[in-house]
Amino acid sequence: DGAWRDADPAEVQRRIDAGETYTYRFKVPKGKVVTINDMVRGRISWDVEATLGDFILLRSNGVPVYNFCVAVDDALMGITTVARAEEHLTNTVRQALVLEALGFPLPEYAHCSLILGEDRSKLSKRHGATSCDQFRQQGYLPDAMINYLALLGWNDGTDQDIYTRQQLIDAFDLNRVTASPAQFDQSKLKWINGQHLRAMTKEQFLPFLEEALLVDGVVGKADATLVSHVAGMVQEKCDLVNDACAILTSCLDYELAETAKTCEEAAGILGDDFVTLASAISDSVGKGEFPADMTADSFEKDFKDWIGALGKLTGRKGKRLFMPVRLALTGNLAG
């Protein structure tokens, strides 16, 4: 309330000597106006005397307040640009006053808008995962998260959505950050994650896949050969790394007999000497004849040659060959 703003120094000292608690406040000059040119929001001015008043620098317990510490710390570290949430605007005016009083130059400020949930309220824990580790556990990739977060309130003037880290570093400009609040879209994040996941080399994907399979308990121990085969089978079908667990579990738990009960087409295939065909496939795989490297440039040709040879061996062709082979290899009749 300004009661001690112009108090008699002798009275102040008497009370201090008597052991009364006290604080140190910043004495705001009358009529003071603070103006910054925010890189996101443009020119912002505060009538400090009317909106702020004399604010505390040092608490009664001797501990300096946040805004005093931050201002001094930024100045001593030579900080030139401060980018933070719009919620810090009220802190900025205090820090600017402290910096000015101490003779330090003001850094450039960029106050970014809040991120909103899909219900247009401020993003919080009730909207789901909020920590990086939670997103990692759900199967999101680091590069995908960086990519998506960079797009919240920023774009480079193009329609591009997928960026590598280096592309973001090269393209990012604070002057293209918008003042409008961004909405966190879980569906778009998942789509971006799928794009990054499928763009990975098999070698890049393997450690993420192995961790997911072990954590989910799909496999009991790391087996490089198995994980490599699984990677080739699931990578193109996954949006999240954890999707691989459901796909592999579905394959391992697949019951042909149950399929036959509910699917007339599957029942017909199983009734057409399927055991003999399945045995021929198993023998061929065991002899190393099956083209296992699905990433090889020659895989499509090699697979056609292999299935052609299998058809000659079993006396099958056309749908009578392709459909049971599909069922034996994938457990599905489509896809």
Short mmCIF file of C-alpha atoms in Angstrom, two decimals:
data_model
loop_
_atom_site.label_atom_id
_atom_site.label_comp_id
_atom_site.label_asym_id
_atom_site.label_seq_id
_atom_site.Cartn_x
_atom_site.Cartn_y
_atom_site.Cartn_z
CA ASP A 1 0.00 0.00 0.00
CA GLY A 2 3.05 2.29 -0.15
CA ALA A 3 2.99 2.98 3.58
CA TRP A 4 6.77 2.80 3.90
CA ARG A 5 7.65 4.23 0.49
CA ASP A 6 8.60 7.67 1.85
CA ALA A 7 9.04 6.77 5.50
CA ASP A 8 11.46 8.69 7.74
CA PRO A 9 14.84 6.88 7.49
CA ALA A 10 15.39 7.36 11.22
CA GLU A 11 12.07 5.63 12.02
CA VAL A 12 12.94 2.79 9.67
CA GLN A 13 16.32 2.30 11.35
CA ARG A 14 14.75 2.43 14.84
CA ARG A 15 12.36 -0.41 13.92
CA ILE A 16 15.16 -2.46 12.37
CA ASP A 17 17.29 -2.02 15.50
CA ALA A 18 14.30 -3.12 17.55
CA GLY A 19 14.28 -6.45 15.69
CA GLU A 20 11.17 -5.95 13.58
CA THR A 21 11.06 -7.96 10.36
CA TYR A 22 11.31 -6.08 7.08
CA THR A 23 11.61 -6.52 3.33
CA TYR A 24 13.44 -4.65 0.59
CA ARG A 25 11.21 -3.27 -2.16
CA PHE A 26 11.92 -1.75 -5.55
CA LYS A 27 10.86 1.89 -5.47
CA VAL A 28 9.08 2.40 -8.80
CA PRO A 29 9.51 5.96 -10.15
CA LYS A 30 6.26 7.89 -10.40
CA GLY A 31 4.83 7.88 -13.94
CA LYS A 32 7.23 5.12 -15.01
CA VAL A 33 6.34 3.27 -18.23
CA VAL A 34 8.19 0.12 -19.35
CA THR A 35 8.08 -0.77 -23.05
CA ILE A 36 9.45 -3.82 -24.85
CA ASN A 37 9.32 -4.87 -28.50
CA ASP A 38 8.32 -8.50 -28.13
CA MET A 39 9.41 -10.73 -31.03
CA VAL A 40 6.06 -12.55 -30.93
CA ARG A 41 3.54 -10.03 -29.62
CA GLY A 42 4.98 -6.75 -30.87
CA ARG A 43 5.19 -3.54 -28.82
CA ILE A 44 3.99 -3.91 -25.21
CA SER A 45 3.88 -1.13 -22.61
CA TRP A 46 3.08 -1.08 -18.90
CA ASP A 47 2.14 1.87 -16.71
CA VAL A 48 4.16 0.48 -13.84
CA GLU A 49 2.96 2.77 -11.08
CA ALA A 50 -0.67 2.04 -11.89
CA THR A 51 -0.41 -1.72 -12.45
CA LEU A 52 2.47 -2.89 -10.27
CA GLY A 53 3.53 -0.60 -7.47
CA ASP A 54 6.63 -1.11 -5.34
CA PHE A 55 7.47 -4.81 -5.44
CA ILE A 56 9.57 -6.96 -3.09
CA LEU A 57 13.20 -7.75 -3.95
CA LEU A 58 14.30 -9.34 -0.67
CA ARG A 59 11.91 -11.23 1.62
CA SER A 60 11.83 -10.79 5.37
CA ASN A 61 13.81 -14.05 5.76
CA GLY A 62 16.64 -12.62 3.64
CA VAL A 63 15.89 -14.67 0.53
CA PRO A 64 15.82 -12.72 -2.77
CA VAL A 65 12.74 -13.17 -4.95
CA TYR A 66 12.67 -14.94 -8.32
CA ASN A 67 12.43 -11.83 -10.50
CA PHE A 68 15.46 -10.21 -8.89
CA CYS A 69 17.58 -13.39 -9.16
CA VAL A 70 16.60 -14.09 -12.76
CA ALA A 71 17.32 -10.55 -13.92
CA VAL A 72 20.78 -10.50 -12.33
CA ASP A 73 21.56 -14.05 -13.53
CA ASP A 74 20.55 -13.27 -17.14
CA ALA A 75 22.64 -10.10 -17.13
CA LEU A 76 25.76 -11.75 -15.71
CA MET A 77 25.48 -14.64 -18.20
CA GLY A 78 25.10 -12.27 -21.12
CA ILE A 79 21.69 -13.57 -22.16
CA THR A 80 20.56 -11.76 -25.31
CA THR A 81 17.22 -13.44 -26.07
CA VAL A 82 14.59 -14.71 -23.63
CA ALA A 83 11.90 -16.98 -25.11
CA ARG A 84 9.20 -18.17 -22.73
CA ALA A 85 5.45 -18.50 -22.17
CA GLU A 86 3.09 -15.52 -22.20
CA GLU A 87 2.40 -16.20 -18.52
CA HIS A 88 5.79 -14.57 -17.82
CA LEU A 89 4.77 -11.17 -19.17
CA THR A 90 4.04 -9.93 -15.65
CA ASN A 91 7.54 -11.05 -14.63
CA THR A 92 9.13 -9.29 -17.58
CA VAL A 93 8.14 -5.81 -16.40
CA ARG A 94 9.72 -6.42 -12.98
CA GLN A 95 12.88 -7.86 -14.50
CA ALA A 96 13.16 -4.97 -16.95
CA LEU A 97 13.01 -2.48 -14.07
CA VAL A 98 15.73 -4.36 -12.16
CA LEU A 99 17.99 -4.56 -15.22
CA GLU A 100 17.53 -0.88 -15.99
CA ALA A 101 18.26 0.13 -12.38
CA LEU A 102 21.49 -1.91 -12.39
CA GLY A 103 22.60 -0.47 -15.71
CA PHE A 104 22.27 -3.66 -17.75
CA PRO A 105 20.81 -3.75 -21.29
CA LEU A 106 17.48 -5.49 -21.80
CA PRO A 107 17.55 -8.75 -23.77
CA GLU A 108 15.12 -9.36 -26.61
CA TYR A 109 11.92 -11.01 -25.42
CA ALA A 110 9.66 -13.54 -27.15
CA HIS A 111 6.55 -14.49 -25.19
CA CYS A 112 4.96 -17.53 -26.79
CA SER A 113 1.29 -18.39 -26.43
CA LEU A 114 0.08 -21.24 -24.27
CA ILE A 115 -0.51 -24.73 -25.64
CA LEU A 116 -4.13 -25.79 -25.35
CA GLY A 117 -5.67 -29.23 -25.04
CA GLU A 118 -8.17 -30.58 -27.56
CA ASP A 119 -10.95 -29.06 -25.42
CA ARG A 120 -9.32 -25.61 -25.89
CA SER A 121 -8.36 -25.33 -22.21
CA LYS A 122 -4.77 -24.96 -20.99
CA LEU A 123 -2.85 -28.19 -21.52
CA SER A 124 -2.47 -30.04 -18.22
CA LYS A 125 -2.07 -33.51 -16.71
CA ARG A 126 -5.76 -34.25 -17.16
CA HIS A 127 -5.21 -34.22 -20.93
CA GLY A 128 -2.87 -37.22 -20.69
CA ALA A 129 0.90 -37.62 -20.84
CA THR A 130 2.84 -34.48 -19.96
CA SER A 131 6.43 -35.66 -19.44
CA CYS A 132 8.92 -36.71 -22.10
CA ASP A 133 9.36 -40.08 -20.39
CA GLN A 134 5.61 -40.76 -20.50
CA PHE A 135 5.56 -40.13 -24.24
CA ARG A 136 8.63 -42.36 -24.67
CA GLN A 137 6.90 -45.17 -22.78
CA GLN A 138 3.90 -44.83 -25.09
CA GLY A 139 6.13 -45.39 -28.13
CA TYR A 140 6.88 -41.89 -29.34
CA LEU A 141 10.28 -41.16 -30.88
CA PRO A 142 12.49 -38.24 -29.70
CA ASP A 143 12.78 -36.75 -33.19
CA ALA A 144 9.03 -36.97 -33.73
CA MET A 145 8.33 -35.14 -30.46
CA ILE A 146 10.82 -32.39 -31.34
CA ASN A 147 9.29 -32.12 -34.81
CA TYR A 148 5.73 -31.84 -33.50
CA LEU A 149 6.49 -29.45 -30.63
CA ALA A 150 8.33 -27.12 -33.01
CA LEU A 151 5.16 -26.86 -35.13
CA LEU A 152 3.02 -25.69 -32.20
CA GLY A 153 2.74 -22.01 -32.98
CA TRP A 154 5.46 -21.90 -35.65
CA ASN A 155 5.87 -22.66 -39.35
CA ASP A 156 8.46 -21.79 -41.95
CA GLY A 157 5.95 -20.46 -44.47
CA THR A 158 5.60 -23.79 -46.31
CA ASP A 159 3.23 -26.76 -46.07
CA GLN A 160 5.99 -29.03 -44.79
CA ASP A 161 5.16 -31.10 -41.70
CA ILE A 162 8.06 -33.53 -41.36
CA TYR A 163 11.46 -32.18 -40.34
CA THR A 164 14.72 -33.65 -39.16
CA ARG A 165 16.40 -31.95 -36.23
CA GLN A 166 18.91 -30.25 -38.51
CA GLN A 167 16.16 -29.02 -40.82
CA LEU A 168 14.42 -27.44 -37.83
CA ILE A 169 17.66 -25.82 -36.67
CA ASP A 170 18.20 -24.38 -40.14
CA ALA A 171 14.61 -23.20 -40.63
CA PHE A 172 13.52 -22.00 -37.19
CA ASP A 173 13.04 -18.26 -36.71
CA LEU A 174 11.39 -16.68 -33.65
CA ASN A 175 9.90 -14.02 -35.89
CA ARG A 176 7.63 -16.68 -37.41
CA VAL A 177 6.17 -17.76 -34.07
CA THR A 178 2.50 -16.80 -33.94
CA ALA A 179 0.76 -15.03 -31.05
CA SER A 180 -2.31 -17.28 -31.32
CA PRO A 181 -2.45 -20.25 -28.91
CA ALA A 182 -1.64 -23.64 -30.42
CA GLN A 183 -3.81 -26.71 -29.86
CA PHE A 184 -2.15 -30.01 -28.95
CA ASP A 185 -3.44 -32.54 -31.47
CA GLN A 186 -2.68 -36.10 -30.35
CA SER A 187 -3.72 -37.52 -33.73
CA LYS A 188 -1.26 -35.34 -35.63
CA LEU A 189 1.52 -36.18 -33.18
CA LYS A 190 0.86 -39.87 -33.77
CA TRP A 191 0.86 -39.37 -37.55
CA ILE A 192 4.17 -37.47 -37.42
CA ASN A 193 5.61 -40.22 -35.23
CA GLY A 194 4.60 -42.82 -37.82
CA GLN A 195 6.30 -40.83 -40.56
CA HIS A 196 9.55 -40.65 -38.60
CA LEU A 197 9.34 -44.31 -37.60
CA ARG A 198 8.91 -45.53 -41.18
CA ALA A 199 11.69 -43.21 -42.41
CA MET A 200 14.18 -44.85 -40.05
CA THR A 201 16.69 -47.35 -41.29
CA LYS A 202 16.21 -50.82 -39.88
CA GLU A 203 19.35 -50.34 -37.78
CA GLN A 204 17.95 -47.15 -36.23
CA PHE A 205 14.62 -48.82 -35.48
CA LEU A 206 16.02 -51.97 -33.84
CA PRO A 207 17.00 -50.56 -30.40
CA PHE A 208 13.59 -48.88 -29.96
CA LEU A 209 11.82 -52.08 -31.00
CA GLU A 210 13.92 -54.30 -28.74
CA GLU A 211 13.24 -52.11 -25.71
CA ALA A 212 9.49 -52.10 -26.40
CA LEU A 213 9.32 -55.89 -26.80
CA LEU A 214 11.25 -56.46 -23.56
CA VAL A 215 9.32 -53.89 -21.49
CA ASP A 216 5.98 -55.22 -22.75
CA GLY A 217 7.04 -58.78 -21.97
CA VAL A 218 6.46 -59.99 -25.54
CA VAL A 219 9.93 -61.55 -25.50
CA GLY A 220 11.81 -62.74 -22.43
CA LYS A 221 15.28 -61.79 -23.62
CA ALA A 222 16.89 -59.86 -26.43
CA ASP A 223 17.46 -62.01 -29.50
CA ALA A 224 19.06 -60.04 -32.32
CA THR A 225 17.87 -62.42 -35.04
CA LEU A 226 14.26 -62.44 -33.83
CA VAL A 227 14.14 -58.66 -33.33
CA SER A 228 15.59 -58.12 -36.80
CA HIS A 229 12.90 -60.33 -38.37
CA VAL A 230 10.18 -58.60 -36.36
CA ALA A 231 11.45 -55.19 -37.48
CA GLY A 232 11.08 -56.15 -41.11
CA MET A 233 7.57 -57.42 -40.42
CA VAL A 234 6.17 -54.49 -38.39
CA GLN A 235 8.00 -51.26 -39.22
CA GLU A 236 5.77 -50.24 -42.13
CA LYS A 237 2.63 -50.96 -40.08
CA CYS A 238 3.52 -48.98 -36.92
CA ASP A 239 2.66 -45.43 -35.93
CA LEU A 240 4.04 -45.96 -32.42
CA VAL A 241 6.95 -48.20 -31.50
CA ASN A 242 4.64 -50.02 -29.08
CA ASP A 243 2.33 -50.99 -31.97
CA ALA A 244 4.94 -53.64 -32.78
CA CYS A 245 4.10 -55.46 -29.54
CA ALA A 246 0.44 -55.89 -30.47
CA ILE A 247 1.30 -56.98 -34.01
CA LEU A 248 3.83 -59.59 -32.88
CA THR A 249 1.57 -60.84 -30.07
CA SER A 250 -1.25 -61.26 -32.57
CA CYS A 251 0.99 -63.34 -34.82
CA LEU A 252 2.33 -65.49 -32.00
CA ASP A 253 -1.12 -66.08 -30.51
CA TYR A 254 -2.84 -66.70 -33.85
CA GLU A 255 -5.14 -69.73 -33.79
CA LEU A 256 -5.90 -71.17 -37.20
CA ALA A 257 -8.60 -73.40 -35.76
CA GLU A 258 -10.42 -70.40 -34.28
CA THR A 259 -10.20 -68.57 -37.60
CA ALA A 260 -11.71 -71.55 -39.35
CA LYS A 261 -14.73 -71.42 -37.03
CA THR A 262 -15.56 -67.83 -37.90
CA CYS A 263 -14.30 -67.47 -41.46
CA GLU A 264 -15.70 -69.62 -44.27
CA GLU A 265 -12.82 -68.76 -46.60
CA ALA A 266 -10.20 -69.75 -43.99
CA ALA A 267 -12.07 -72.98 -43.30
CA GLY A 268 -11.94 -73.83 -47.00
CA ILE A 269 -8.21 -73.18 -47.15
CA LEU A 270 -7.50 -75.27 -44.08
CA GLY A 271 -9.57 -78.09 -45.52
CA ASP A 272 -7.57 -78.14 -48.77
CA ASP A 273 -4.58 -80.15 -47.51
CA PHE A 274 -3.21 -77.05 -45.75
CA VAL A 275 -0.95 -79.16 -43.52
CA THR A 276 1.04 -80.42 -46.51
CA LEU A 277 1.54 -76.88 -47.86
CA ALA A 278 2.51 -75.56 -44.43
CA SER A 279 5.05 -78.37 -44.08
CA ALA A 280 6.55 -77.50 -47.48
CA ILE A 281 6.87 -73.85 -46.43
CA SER A 282 8.50 -74.85 -43.13
CA ASP A 283 10.97 -77.12 -44.93
CA SER A 284 11.84 -74.36 -47.41
CA VAL A 285 12.44 -71.85 -44.61
CA GLY A 286 14.54 -74.39 -42.73
CA LYS A 287 16.73 -74.93 -45.80
CA GLY A 288 17.32 -71.16 -46.08
CA GLU A 289 15.41 -70.89 -49.37
CA PHE A 290 12.95 -68.25 -48.18
CA PRO A 291 14.17 -64.67 -48.95
CA ALA A 292 14.30 -63.42 -45.36
CA ASP A 293 15.80 -59.97 -45.97
CA MET A 294 12.73 -57.91 -46.79
CA THR A 295 14.82 -54.73 -47.01
CA ALA A 296 16.91 -56.05 -49.92
CA ASP A 297 16.37 -54.41 -53.30
CA SER A 298 15.90 -57.86 -54.82
CA PHE A 299 13.31 -59.03 -52.25
CA GLU A 300 10.25 -58.69 -54.51
CA LYS A 301 11.87 -60.71 -57.32
CA ASP A 302 13.31 -63.25 -54.87
CA PHE A 303 9.90 -63.74 -53.23
CA LYS A 304 8.18 -64.25 -56.57
CA ASP A 305 10.81 -66.84 -57.54
CA TRP A 306 10.40 -68.58 -54.19
CA ILE A 307 6.60 -68.77 -54.32
CA GLY A 308 6.80 -69.96 -57.93
CA ALA A 309 9.09 -72.80 -56.92
CA LEU A 310 6.78 -73.62 -54.02
CA GLY A 311 3.84 -73.81 -56.41
CA LYS A 312 5.65 -76.27 -58.66
CA LEU A 313 6.65 -78.38 -55.67
CA THR A 314 3.10 -78.60 -54.27
CA GLY A 315 1.19 -78.61 -57.56
CA ARG A 316 -0.65 -75.39 -56.72
CA LYS A 317 -1.10 -72.09 -58.53
CA GLY A 318 -3.17 -68.93 -58.48
CA LYS A 319 -5.48 -68.30 -55.54
CA ARG A 320 -5.11 -71.89 -54.35
CA LEU A 321 -1.39 -71.16 -53.84
CA PHE A 322 -1.33 -67.50 -52.80
CA MET A 323 -4.11 -67.49 -50.19
CA PRO A 324 -2.89 -70.43 -48.09
CA VAL A 325 0.68 -69.08 -48.29
CA ARG A 326 -0.59 -65.71 -47.05
CA LEU A 327 -2.49 -67.40 -44.24
CA ALA A 328 0.53 -69.51 -43.25
CA LEU A 329 3.00 -66.61 -43.27
CA THR A 330 0.89 -63.80 -41.79
CA GLY A 331 -2.15 -65.38 -40.15
CA ASN A 332 -4.33 -63.03 -42.20
CA LEU A 333 -6.29 -63.30 -45.42
CA ALA A 334 -5.95 -59.62 -46.30
CA GLY A 335 -3.51 -56.75 -45.81
#
